[in-house]
PDB file of C-alpha atoms in Angstrom:
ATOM      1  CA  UNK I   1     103.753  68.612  78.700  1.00 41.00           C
ATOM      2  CA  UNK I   2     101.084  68.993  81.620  1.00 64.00           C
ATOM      3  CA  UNK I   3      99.140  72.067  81.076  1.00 79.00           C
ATOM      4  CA  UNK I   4      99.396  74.889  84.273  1.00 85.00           C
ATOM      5  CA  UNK I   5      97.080  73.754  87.048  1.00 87.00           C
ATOM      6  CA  UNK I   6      95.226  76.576  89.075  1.00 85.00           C
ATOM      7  CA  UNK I   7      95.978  75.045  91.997  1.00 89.00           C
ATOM      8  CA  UNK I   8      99.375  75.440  92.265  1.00 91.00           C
ATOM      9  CA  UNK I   9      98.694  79.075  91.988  1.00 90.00           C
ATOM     10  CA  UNK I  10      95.800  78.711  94.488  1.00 89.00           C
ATOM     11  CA  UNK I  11      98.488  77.470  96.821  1.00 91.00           C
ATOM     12  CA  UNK I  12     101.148  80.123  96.040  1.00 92.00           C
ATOM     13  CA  UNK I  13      98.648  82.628  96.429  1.00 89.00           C
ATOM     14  CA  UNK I  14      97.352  81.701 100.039  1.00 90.00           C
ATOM     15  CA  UNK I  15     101.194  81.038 101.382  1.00 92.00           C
ATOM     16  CA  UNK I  16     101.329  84.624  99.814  1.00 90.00           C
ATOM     17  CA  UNK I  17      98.531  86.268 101.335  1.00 87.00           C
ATOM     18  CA  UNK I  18      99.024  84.530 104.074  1.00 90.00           C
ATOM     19  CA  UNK I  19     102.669  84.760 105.236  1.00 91.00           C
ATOM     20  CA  UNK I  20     103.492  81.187 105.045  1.00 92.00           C
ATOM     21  CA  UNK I  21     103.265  77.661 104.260  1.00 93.00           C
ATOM     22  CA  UNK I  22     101.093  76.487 107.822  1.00 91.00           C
ATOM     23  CA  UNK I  23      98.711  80.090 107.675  1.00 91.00           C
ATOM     24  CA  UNK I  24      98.253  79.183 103.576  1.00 90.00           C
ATOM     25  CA  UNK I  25      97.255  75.494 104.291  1.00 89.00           C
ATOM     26  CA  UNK I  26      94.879  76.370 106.750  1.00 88.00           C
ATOM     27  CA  UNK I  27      93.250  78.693 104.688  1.00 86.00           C
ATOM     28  CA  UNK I  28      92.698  76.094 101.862  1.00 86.00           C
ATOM     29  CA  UNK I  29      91.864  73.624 104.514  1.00 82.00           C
ATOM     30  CA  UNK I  30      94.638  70.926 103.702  1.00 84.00           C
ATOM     31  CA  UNK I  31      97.767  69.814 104.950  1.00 86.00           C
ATOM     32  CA  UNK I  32     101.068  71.952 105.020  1.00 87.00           C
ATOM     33  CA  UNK I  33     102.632  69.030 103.030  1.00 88.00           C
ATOM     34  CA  UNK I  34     100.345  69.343 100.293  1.00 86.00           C
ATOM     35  CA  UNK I  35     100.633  73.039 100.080  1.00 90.00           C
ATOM     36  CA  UNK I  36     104.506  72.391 100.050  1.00 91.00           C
ATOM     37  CA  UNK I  37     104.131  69.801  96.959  1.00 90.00           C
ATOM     38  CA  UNK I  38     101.714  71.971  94.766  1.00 91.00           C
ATOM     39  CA  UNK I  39     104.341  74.728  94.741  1.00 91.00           C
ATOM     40  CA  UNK I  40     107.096  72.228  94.101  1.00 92.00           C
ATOM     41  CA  UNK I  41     105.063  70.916  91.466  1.00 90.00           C
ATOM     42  CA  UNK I  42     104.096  74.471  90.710  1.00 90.00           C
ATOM     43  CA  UNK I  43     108.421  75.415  89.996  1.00 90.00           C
ATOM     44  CA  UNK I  44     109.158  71.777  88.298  1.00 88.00           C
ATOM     45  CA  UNK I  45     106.668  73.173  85.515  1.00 89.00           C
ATOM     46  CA  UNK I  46     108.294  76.539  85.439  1.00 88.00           C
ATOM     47  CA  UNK I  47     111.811  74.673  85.776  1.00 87.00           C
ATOM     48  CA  UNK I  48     112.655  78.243  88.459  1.00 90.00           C
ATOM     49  CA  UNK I  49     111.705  79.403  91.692  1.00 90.00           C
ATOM     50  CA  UNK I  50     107.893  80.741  92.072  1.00 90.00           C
ATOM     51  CA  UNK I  51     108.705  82.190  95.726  1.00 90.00           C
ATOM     52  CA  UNK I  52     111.644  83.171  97.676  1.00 92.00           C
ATOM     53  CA  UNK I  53     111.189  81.005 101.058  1.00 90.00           C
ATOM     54  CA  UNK I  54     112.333  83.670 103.403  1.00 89.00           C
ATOM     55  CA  UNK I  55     110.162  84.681 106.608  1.00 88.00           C
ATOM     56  CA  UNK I  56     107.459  85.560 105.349  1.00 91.00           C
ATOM     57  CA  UNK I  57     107.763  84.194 101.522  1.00 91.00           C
ATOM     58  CA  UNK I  58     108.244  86.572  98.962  1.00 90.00           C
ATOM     59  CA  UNK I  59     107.151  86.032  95.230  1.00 90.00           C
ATOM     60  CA  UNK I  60     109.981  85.693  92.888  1.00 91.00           C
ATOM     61  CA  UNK I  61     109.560  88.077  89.301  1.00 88.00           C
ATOM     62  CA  UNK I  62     107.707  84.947  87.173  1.00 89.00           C
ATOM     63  CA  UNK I  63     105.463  84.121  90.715  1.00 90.00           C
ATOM     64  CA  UNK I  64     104.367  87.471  90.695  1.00 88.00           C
ATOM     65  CA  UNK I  65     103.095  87.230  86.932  1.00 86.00           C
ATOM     66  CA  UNK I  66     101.353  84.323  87.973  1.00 88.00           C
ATOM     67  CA  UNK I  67      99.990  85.620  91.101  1.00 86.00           C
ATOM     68  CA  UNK I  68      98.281  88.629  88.956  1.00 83.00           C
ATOM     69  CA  UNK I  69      97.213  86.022  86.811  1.00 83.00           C
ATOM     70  CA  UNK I  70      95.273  83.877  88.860  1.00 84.00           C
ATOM     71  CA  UNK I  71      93.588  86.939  90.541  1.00 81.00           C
ATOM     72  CA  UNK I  72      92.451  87.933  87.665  1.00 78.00           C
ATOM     73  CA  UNK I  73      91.104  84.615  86.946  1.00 80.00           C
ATOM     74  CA  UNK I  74      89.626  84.620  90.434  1.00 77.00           C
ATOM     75  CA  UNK I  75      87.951  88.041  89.246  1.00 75.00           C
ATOM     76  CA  UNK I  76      86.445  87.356  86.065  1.00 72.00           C
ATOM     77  CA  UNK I  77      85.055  83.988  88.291  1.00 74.00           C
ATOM     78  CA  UNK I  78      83.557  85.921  90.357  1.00 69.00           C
ATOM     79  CA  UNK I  79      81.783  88.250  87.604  1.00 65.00           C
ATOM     80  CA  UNK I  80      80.636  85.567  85.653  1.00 65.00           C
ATOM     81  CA  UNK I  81      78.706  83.047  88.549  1.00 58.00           C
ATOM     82  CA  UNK I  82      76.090  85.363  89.382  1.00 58.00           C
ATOM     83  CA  UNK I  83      75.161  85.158  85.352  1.00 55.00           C
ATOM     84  CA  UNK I  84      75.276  81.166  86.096  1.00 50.00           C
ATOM     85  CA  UNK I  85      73.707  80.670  88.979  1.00 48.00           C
ATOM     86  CA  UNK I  86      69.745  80.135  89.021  1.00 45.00           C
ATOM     87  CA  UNK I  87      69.357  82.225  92.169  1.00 51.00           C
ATOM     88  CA  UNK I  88      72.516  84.620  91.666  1.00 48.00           C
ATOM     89  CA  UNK I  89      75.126  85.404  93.886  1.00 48.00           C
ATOM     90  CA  UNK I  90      75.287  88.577  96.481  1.00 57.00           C
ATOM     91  CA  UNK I  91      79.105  88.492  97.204  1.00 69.00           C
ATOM     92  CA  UNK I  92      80.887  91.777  96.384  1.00 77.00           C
ATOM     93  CA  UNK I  93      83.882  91.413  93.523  1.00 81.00           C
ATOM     94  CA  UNK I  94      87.683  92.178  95.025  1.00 84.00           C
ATOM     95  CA  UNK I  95      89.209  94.933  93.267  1.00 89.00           C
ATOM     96  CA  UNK I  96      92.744  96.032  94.101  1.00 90.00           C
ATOM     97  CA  UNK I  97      93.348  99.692  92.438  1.00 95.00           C
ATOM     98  CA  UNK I  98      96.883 101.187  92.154  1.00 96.00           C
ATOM     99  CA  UNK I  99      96.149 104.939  92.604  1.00 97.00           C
ATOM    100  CA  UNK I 100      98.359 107.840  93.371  1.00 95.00           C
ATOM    101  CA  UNK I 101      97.831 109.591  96.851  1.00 95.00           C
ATOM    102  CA  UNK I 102      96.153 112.787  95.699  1.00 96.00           C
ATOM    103  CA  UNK I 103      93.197 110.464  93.764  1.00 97.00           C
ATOM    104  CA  UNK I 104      92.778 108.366  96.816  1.00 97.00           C
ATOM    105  CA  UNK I 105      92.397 111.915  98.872  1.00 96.00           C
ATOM    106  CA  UNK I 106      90.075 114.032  95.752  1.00 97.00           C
ATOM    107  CA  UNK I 107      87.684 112.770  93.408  1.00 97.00           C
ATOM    108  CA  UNK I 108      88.470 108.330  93.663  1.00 97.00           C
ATOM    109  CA  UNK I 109      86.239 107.401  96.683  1.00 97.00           C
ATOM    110  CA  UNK I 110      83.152 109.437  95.395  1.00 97.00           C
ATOM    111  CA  UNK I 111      83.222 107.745  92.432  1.00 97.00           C
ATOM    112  CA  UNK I 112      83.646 104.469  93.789  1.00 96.00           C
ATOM    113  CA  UNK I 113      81.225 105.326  96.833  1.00 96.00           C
ATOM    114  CA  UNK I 114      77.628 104.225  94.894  1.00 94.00           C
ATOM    115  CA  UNK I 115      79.284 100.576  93.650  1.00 92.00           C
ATOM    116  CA  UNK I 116      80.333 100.519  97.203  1.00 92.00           C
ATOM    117  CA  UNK I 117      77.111 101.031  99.118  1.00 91.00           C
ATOM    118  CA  UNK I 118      75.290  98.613  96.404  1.00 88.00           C
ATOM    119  CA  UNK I 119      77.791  96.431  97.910  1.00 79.00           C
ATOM    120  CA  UNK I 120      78.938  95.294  94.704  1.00 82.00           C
ATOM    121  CA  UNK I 121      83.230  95.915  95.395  1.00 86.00           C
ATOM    122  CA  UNK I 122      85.488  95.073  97.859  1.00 87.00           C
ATOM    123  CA  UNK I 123      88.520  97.615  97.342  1.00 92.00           C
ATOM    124  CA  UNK I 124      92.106  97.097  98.166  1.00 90.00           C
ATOM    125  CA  UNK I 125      93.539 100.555  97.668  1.00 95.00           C
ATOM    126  CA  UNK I 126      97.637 100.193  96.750  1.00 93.00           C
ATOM    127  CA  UNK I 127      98.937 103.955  97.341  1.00 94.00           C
ATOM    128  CA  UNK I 128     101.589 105.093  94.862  1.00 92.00           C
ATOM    129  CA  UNK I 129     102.805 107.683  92.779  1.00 90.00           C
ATOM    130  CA  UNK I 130     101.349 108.255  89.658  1.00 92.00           C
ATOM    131  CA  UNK I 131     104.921 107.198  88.204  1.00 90.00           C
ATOM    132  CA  UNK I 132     104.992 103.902  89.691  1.00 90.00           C
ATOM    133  CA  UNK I 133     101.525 102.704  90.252  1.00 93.00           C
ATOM    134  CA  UNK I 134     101.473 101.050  86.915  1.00 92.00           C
ATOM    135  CA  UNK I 135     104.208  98.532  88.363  1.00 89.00           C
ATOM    136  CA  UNK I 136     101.291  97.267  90.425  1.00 87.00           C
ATOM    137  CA  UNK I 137      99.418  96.203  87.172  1.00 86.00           C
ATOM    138  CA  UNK I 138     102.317  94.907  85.316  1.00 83.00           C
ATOM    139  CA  UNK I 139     103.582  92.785  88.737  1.00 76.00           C
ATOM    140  CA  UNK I 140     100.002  92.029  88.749  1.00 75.00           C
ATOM    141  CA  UNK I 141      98.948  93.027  92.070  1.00 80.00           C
ATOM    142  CA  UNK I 142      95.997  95.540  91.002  1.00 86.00           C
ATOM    143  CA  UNK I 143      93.786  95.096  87.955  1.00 87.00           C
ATOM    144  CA  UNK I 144      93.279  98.503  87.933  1.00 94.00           C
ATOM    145  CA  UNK I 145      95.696 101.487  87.649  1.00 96.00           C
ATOM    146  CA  UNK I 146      95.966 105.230  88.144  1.00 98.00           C
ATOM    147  CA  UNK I 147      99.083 106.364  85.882  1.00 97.00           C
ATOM    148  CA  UNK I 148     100.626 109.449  84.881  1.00 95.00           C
ATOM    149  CA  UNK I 149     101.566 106.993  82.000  1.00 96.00           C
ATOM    150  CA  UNK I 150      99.373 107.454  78.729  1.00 96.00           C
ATOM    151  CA  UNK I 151     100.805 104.349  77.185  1.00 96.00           C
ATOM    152  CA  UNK I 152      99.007 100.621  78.133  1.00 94.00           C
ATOM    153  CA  UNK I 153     100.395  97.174  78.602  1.00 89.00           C
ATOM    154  CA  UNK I 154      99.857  94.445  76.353  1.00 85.00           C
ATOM    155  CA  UNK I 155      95.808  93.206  77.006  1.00 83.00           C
ATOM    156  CA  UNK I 156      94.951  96.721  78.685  1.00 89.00           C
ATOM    157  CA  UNK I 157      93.615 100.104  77.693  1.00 94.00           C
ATOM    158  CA  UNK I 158      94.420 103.579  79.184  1.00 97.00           C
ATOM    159  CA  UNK I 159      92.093 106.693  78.828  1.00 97.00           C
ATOM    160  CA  UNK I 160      92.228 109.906  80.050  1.00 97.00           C
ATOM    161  CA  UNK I 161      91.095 111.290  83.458  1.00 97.00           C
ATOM    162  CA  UNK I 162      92.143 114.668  82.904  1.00 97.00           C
ATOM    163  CA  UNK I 163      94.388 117.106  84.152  1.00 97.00           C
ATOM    164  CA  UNK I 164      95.118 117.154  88.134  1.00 97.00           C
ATOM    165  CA  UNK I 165      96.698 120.703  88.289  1.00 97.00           C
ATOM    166  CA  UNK I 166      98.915 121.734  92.018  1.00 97.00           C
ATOM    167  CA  UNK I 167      99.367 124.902  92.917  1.00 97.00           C
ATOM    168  CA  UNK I 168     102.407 126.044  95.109  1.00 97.00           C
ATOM    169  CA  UNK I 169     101.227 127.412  98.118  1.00 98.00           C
ATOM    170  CA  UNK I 170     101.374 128.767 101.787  1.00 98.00           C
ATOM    171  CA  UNK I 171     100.194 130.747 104.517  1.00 98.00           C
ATOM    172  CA  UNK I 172     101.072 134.318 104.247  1.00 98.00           C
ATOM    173  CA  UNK I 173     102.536 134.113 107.331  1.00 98.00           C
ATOM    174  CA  UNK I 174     105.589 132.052 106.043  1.00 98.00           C
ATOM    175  CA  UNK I 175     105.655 133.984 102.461  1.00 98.00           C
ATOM    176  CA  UNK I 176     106.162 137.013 105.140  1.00 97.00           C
ATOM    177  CA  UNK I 177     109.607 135.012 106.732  1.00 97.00           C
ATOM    178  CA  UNK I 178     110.266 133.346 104.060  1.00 97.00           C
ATOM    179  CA  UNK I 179     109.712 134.643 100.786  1.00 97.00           C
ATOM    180  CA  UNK I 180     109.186 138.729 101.172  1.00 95.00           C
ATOM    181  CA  UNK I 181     110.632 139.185  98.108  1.00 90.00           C
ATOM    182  CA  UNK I 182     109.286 136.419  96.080  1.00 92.00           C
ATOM    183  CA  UNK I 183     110.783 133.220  95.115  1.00 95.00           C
ATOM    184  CA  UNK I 184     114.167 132.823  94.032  1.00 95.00           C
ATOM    185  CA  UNK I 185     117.295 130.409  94.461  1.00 95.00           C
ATOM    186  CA  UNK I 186     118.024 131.876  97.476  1.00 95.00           C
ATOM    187  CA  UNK I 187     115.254 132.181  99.147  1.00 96.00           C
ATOM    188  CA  UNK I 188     113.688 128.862  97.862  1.00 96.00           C
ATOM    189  CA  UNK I 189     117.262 126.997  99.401  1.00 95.00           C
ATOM    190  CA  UNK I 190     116.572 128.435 102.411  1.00 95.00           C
ATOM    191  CA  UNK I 191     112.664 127.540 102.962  1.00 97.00           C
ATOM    192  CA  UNK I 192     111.422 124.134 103.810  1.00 97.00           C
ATOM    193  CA  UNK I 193     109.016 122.520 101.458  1.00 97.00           C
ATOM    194  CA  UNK I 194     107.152 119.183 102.167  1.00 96.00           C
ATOM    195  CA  UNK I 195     107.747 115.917  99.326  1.00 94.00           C
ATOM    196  CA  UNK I 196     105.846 112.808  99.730  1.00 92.00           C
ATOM    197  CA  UNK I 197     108.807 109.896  99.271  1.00 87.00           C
ATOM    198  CA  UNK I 198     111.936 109.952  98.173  1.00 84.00           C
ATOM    199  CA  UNK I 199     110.970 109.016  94.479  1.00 84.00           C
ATOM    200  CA  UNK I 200     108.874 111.910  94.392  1.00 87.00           C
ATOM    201  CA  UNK I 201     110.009 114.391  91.646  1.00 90.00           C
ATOM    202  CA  UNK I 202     107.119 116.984  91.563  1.00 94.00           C
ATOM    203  CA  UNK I 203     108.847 119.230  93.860  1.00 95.00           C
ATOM    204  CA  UNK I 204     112.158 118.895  92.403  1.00 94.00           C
ATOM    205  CA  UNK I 205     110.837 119.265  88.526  1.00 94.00           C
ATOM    206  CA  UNK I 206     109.433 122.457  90.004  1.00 95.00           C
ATOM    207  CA  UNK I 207     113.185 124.388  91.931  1.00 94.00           C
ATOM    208  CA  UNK I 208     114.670 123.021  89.487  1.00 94.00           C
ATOM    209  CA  UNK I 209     112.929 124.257  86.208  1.00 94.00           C
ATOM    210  CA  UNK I 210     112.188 127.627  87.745  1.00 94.00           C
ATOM    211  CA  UNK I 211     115.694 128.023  89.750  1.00 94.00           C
ATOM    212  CA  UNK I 212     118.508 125.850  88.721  1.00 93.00           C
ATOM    213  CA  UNK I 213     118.499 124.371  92.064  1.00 93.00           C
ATOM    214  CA  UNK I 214     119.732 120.536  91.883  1.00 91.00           C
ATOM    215  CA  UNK I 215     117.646 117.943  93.694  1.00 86.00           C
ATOM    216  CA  UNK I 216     120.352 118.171  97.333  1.00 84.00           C
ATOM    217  CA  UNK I 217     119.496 122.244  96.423  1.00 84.00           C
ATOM    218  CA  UNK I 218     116.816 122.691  99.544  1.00 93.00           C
ATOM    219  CA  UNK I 219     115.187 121.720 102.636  1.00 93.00           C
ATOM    220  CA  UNK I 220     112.461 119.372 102.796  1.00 94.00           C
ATOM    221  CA  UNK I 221     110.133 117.007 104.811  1.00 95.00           C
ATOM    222  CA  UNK I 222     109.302 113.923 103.806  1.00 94.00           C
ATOM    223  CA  UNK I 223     105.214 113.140 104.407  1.00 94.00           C
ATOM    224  CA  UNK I 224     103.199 109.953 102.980  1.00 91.00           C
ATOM    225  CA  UNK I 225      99.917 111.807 103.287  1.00 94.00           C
ATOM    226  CA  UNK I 226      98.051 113.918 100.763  1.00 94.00           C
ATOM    227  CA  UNK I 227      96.065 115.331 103.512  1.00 95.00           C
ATOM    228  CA  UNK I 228      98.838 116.037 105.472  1.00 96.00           C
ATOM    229  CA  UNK I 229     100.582 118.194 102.986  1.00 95.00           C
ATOM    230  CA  UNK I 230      97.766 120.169 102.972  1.00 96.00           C
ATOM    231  CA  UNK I 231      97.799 120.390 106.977  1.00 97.00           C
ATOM    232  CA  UNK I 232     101.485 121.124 107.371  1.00 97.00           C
ATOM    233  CA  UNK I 233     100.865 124.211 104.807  1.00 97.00           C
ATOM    234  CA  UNK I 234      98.051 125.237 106.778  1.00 97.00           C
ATOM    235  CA  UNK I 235     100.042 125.027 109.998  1.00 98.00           C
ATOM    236  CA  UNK I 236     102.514 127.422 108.140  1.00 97.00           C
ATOM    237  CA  UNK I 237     105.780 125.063 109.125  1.00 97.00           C
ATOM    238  CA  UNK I 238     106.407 123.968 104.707  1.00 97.00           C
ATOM    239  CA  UNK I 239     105.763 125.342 100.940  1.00 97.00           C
ATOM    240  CA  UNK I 240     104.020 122.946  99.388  1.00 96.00           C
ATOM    241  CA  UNK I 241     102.717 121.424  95.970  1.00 97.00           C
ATOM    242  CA  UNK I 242      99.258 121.138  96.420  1.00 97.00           C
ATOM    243  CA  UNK I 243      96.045 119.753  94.260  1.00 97.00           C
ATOM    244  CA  UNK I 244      94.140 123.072  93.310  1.00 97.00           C
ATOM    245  CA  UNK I 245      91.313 120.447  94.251  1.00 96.00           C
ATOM    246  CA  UNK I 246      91.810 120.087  97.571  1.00 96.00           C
ATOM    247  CA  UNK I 247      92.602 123.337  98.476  1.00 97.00           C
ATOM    248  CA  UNK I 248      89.859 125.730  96.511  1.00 96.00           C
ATOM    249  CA  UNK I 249      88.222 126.972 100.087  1.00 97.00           C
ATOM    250  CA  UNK I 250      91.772 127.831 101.841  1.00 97.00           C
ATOM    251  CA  UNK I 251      92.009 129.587  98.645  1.00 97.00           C
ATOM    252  CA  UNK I 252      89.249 131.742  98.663  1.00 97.00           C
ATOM    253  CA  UNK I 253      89.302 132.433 102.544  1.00 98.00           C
ATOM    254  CA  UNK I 254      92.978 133.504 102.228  1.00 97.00           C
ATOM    255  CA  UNK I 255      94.211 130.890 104.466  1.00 98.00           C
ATOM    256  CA  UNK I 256      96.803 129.504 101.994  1.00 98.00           C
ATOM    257  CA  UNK I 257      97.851 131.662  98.713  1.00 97.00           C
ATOM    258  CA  UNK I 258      99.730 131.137  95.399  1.00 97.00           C
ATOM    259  CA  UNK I 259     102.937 131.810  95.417  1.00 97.00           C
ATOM    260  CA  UNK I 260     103.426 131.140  91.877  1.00 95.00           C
ATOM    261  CA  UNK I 261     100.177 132.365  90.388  1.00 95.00           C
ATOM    262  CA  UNK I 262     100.282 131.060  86.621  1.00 93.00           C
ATOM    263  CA  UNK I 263     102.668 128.817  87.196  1.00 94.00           C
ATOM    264  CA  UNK I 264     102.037 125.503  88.773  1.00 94.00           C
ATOM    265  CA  UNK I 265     102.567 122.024  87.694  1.00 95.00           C
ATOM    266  CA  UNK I 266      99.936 119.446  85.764  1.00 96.00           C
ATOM    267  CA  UNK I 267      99.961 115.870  85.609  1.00 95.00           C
ATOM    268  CA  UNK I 268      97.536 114.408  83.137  1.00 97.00           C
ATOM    269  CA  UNK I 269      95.886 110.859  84.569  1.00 97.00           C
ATOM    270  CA  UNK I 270      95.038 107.909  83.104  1.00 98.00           C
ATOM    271  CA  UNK I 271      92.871 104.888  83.652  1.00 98.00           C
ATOM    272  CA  UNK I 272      94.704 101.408  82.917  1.00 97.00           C
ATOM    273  CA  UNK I 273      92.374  98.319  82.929  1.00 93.00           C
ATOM    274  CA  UNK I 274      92.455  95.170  81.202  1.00 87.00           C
ATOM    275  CA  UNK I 275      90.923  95.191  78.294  1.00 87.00           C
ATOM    276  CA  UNK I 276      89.003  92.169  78.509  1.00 79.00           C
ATOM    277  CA  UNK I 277      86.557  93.183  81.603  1.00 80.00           C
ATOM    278  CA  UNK I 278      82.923  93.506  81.545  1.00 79.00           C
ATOM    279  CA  UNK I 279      80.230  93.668  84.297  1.00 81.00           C
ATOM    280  CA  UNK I 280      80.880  94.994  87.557  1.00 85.00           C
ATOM    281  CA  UNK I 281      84.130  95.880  86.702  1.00 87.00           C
ATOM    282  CA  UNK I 282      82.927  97.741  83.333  1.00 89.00           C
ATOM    283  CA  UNK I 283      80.657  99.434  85.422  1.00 91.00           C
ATOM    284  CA  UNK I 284      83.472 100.732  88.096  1.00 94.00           C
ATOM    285  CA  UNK I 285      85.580 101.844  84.953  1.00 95.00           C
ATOM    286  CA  UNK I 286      82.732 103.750  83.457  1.00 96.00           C
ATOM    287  CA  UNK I 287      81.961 105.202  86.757  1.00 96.00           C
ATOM    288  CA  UNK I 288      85.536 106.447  87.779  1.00 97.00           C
ATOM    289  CA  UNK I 289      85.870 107.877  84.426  1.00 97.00           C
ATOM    290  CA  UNK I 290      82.403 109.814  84.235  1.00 97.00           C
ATOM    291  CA  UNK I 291      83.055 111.345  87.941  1.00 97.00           C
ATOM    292  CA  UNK I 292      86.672 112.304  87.516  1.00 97.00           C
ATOM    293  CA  UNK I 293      86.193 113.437  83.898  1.00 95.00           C
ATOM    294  CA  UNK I 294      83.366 116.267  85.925  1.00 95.00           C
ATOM    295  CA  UNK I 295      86.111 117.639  88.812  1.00 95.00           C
ATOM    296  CA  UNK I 296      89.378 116.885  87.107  1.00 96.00           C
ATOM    297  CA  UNK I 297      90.533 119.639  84.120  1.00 92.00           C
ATOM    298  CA  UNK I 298      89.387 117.694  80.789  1.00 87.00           C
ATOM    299  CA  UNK I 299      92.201 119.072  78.419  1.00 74.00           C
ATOM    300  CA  UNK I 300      95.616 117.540  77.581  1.00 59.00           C
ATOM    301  CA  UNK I 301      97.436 121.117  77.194  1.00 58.00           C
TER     302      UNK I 301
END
């Protein structure tokens, strides 16, 4: 049987990135028709579907595996020519990273920042929580994850970041209305807090380990922004689950306090790459690990 040819997956990978069959041709620079007959060659292999051929295509489960496959082949490419070529090449490397929010908005970009300036990465930054952004590495759209998941895939390793502790917090203004006599059930149902999707559990671990309260227990907004949590606290409109990061100088000016001092929630962070990288990428690992490994707490407790 015909080994896998790369580029079929070149040409599921541009009508991918590019929304369709006509935009993926013209990237490659060849006919629509040909970009039609390397995928159908491309699913005659697999003997299944490699995209669903809606508007725009979607990958199926098995073209996504391939997809992450080929990228990473693209990658380790694009590491390895500058070593082969007699005058060296000056392109930056494409990195996609799976991180949670509240990485992306703390200690991620100053790590990445020197490899950045010596313009040795191109980032893609895929924002998830730290539950779900290893999905992105197993559906193989990052080659890099930020996981509250100690455990690897096959072919990668995790290691600890360290601890990323939040603190629940507000102005004192709203502890005044809203909690005067501390937190309870009651007063907890009553007070709107601020969660950042609807598969975000941190908030609900939290009412519902302290209070009983069930998940439908209390008022909430619903913001996709790290930064913004940290706004709409400041604002005093929401309780909130914040990074102690992010918030140390609100802290110590009084602007937000704890209402929980003692008592906050940790989620321990790991770094999930493939095992197999070296170079630039070995460098980026080595850096992210070094800088959050100084800001982040380093014990597992």
């Amino acid at each position: 049987m015909k080994g896998l040819d790369y580029r079929w997956l070149e040409a599921l990978d541009a009508v991918i990135a590019h929304g369709g069959f006509d935009k993926g041709a013209e990237a490659l620079f060849i006919t629509q028709s040909a970009v039609s007959q390397r995928i159908k060659q491309l699913e005659k292999w697999l003997a299944q579907p490699a995209l669903v051929r809606e508007s725009p295509p979607q990958p199926t489960a098995i073209g996504k595996k391939l997809l992450g496959l080929h990228r990473r082949v693209q990658l380790l490419e694009k590491e390895l020519l500058p070593e082969l070529a007699t005058e060296g090449l000056s392109h930056a490397v494409p990195v996609s990273i799976a991180t949670n929010a509240d990485s992306l908005a703390t200690w991620l970009l100053p790590a990445l920042t020197p490899l950045m300036k010596a313009q040795a990465l191109e980032i893609s930054l895929l924002v998830d929580d730290e539950s779900r952004s290893l999905n992105r590495l197993r559906s193989g759209e990052a080659v890099v994850a930020i996981s509250a998941e100690p455990t690897p895939l096959h072919g990668c390793s995790a290691q600890f970041l360290g601890a990323m502790d939040y603190l629940c917090v507000c102005t004192p203004e709203f502890k005044a209305r809203y909690f005067p006599e501390g937190l309870n059930a009651d007063t907890v149902s009553r007070a709107p807090a601020v969660v950042f999707d609807r598969f975000d559990d941190m908030h609900t671990q939290f009412v519902y380990e302290r209070f009983r309260l069930p998940a439908a227990g209390w008022r909430s907004h619903m913001v996709r922004s790290s930064e913004a949590f940290v706004k709409m606290a400041k604002l005093g409109v929401a309780y909130c689950l914040i990074p102690r990061l992010m918030i140390e100088d609100e802290l110590q000016s009084g602007a937000l306090i704890d209402l929980c001092p003692g008592d906050g929630i940790t989620r321990h962070l790991y770094w999930h790459h493939f095992t197999t990288e070296s170079g630039i990428l070995a460098e980026m690992t080595q850096a992210c690990l070094n800088h959050a490994r100084q800001v982040l707490r380093s014990n597992t407790d």
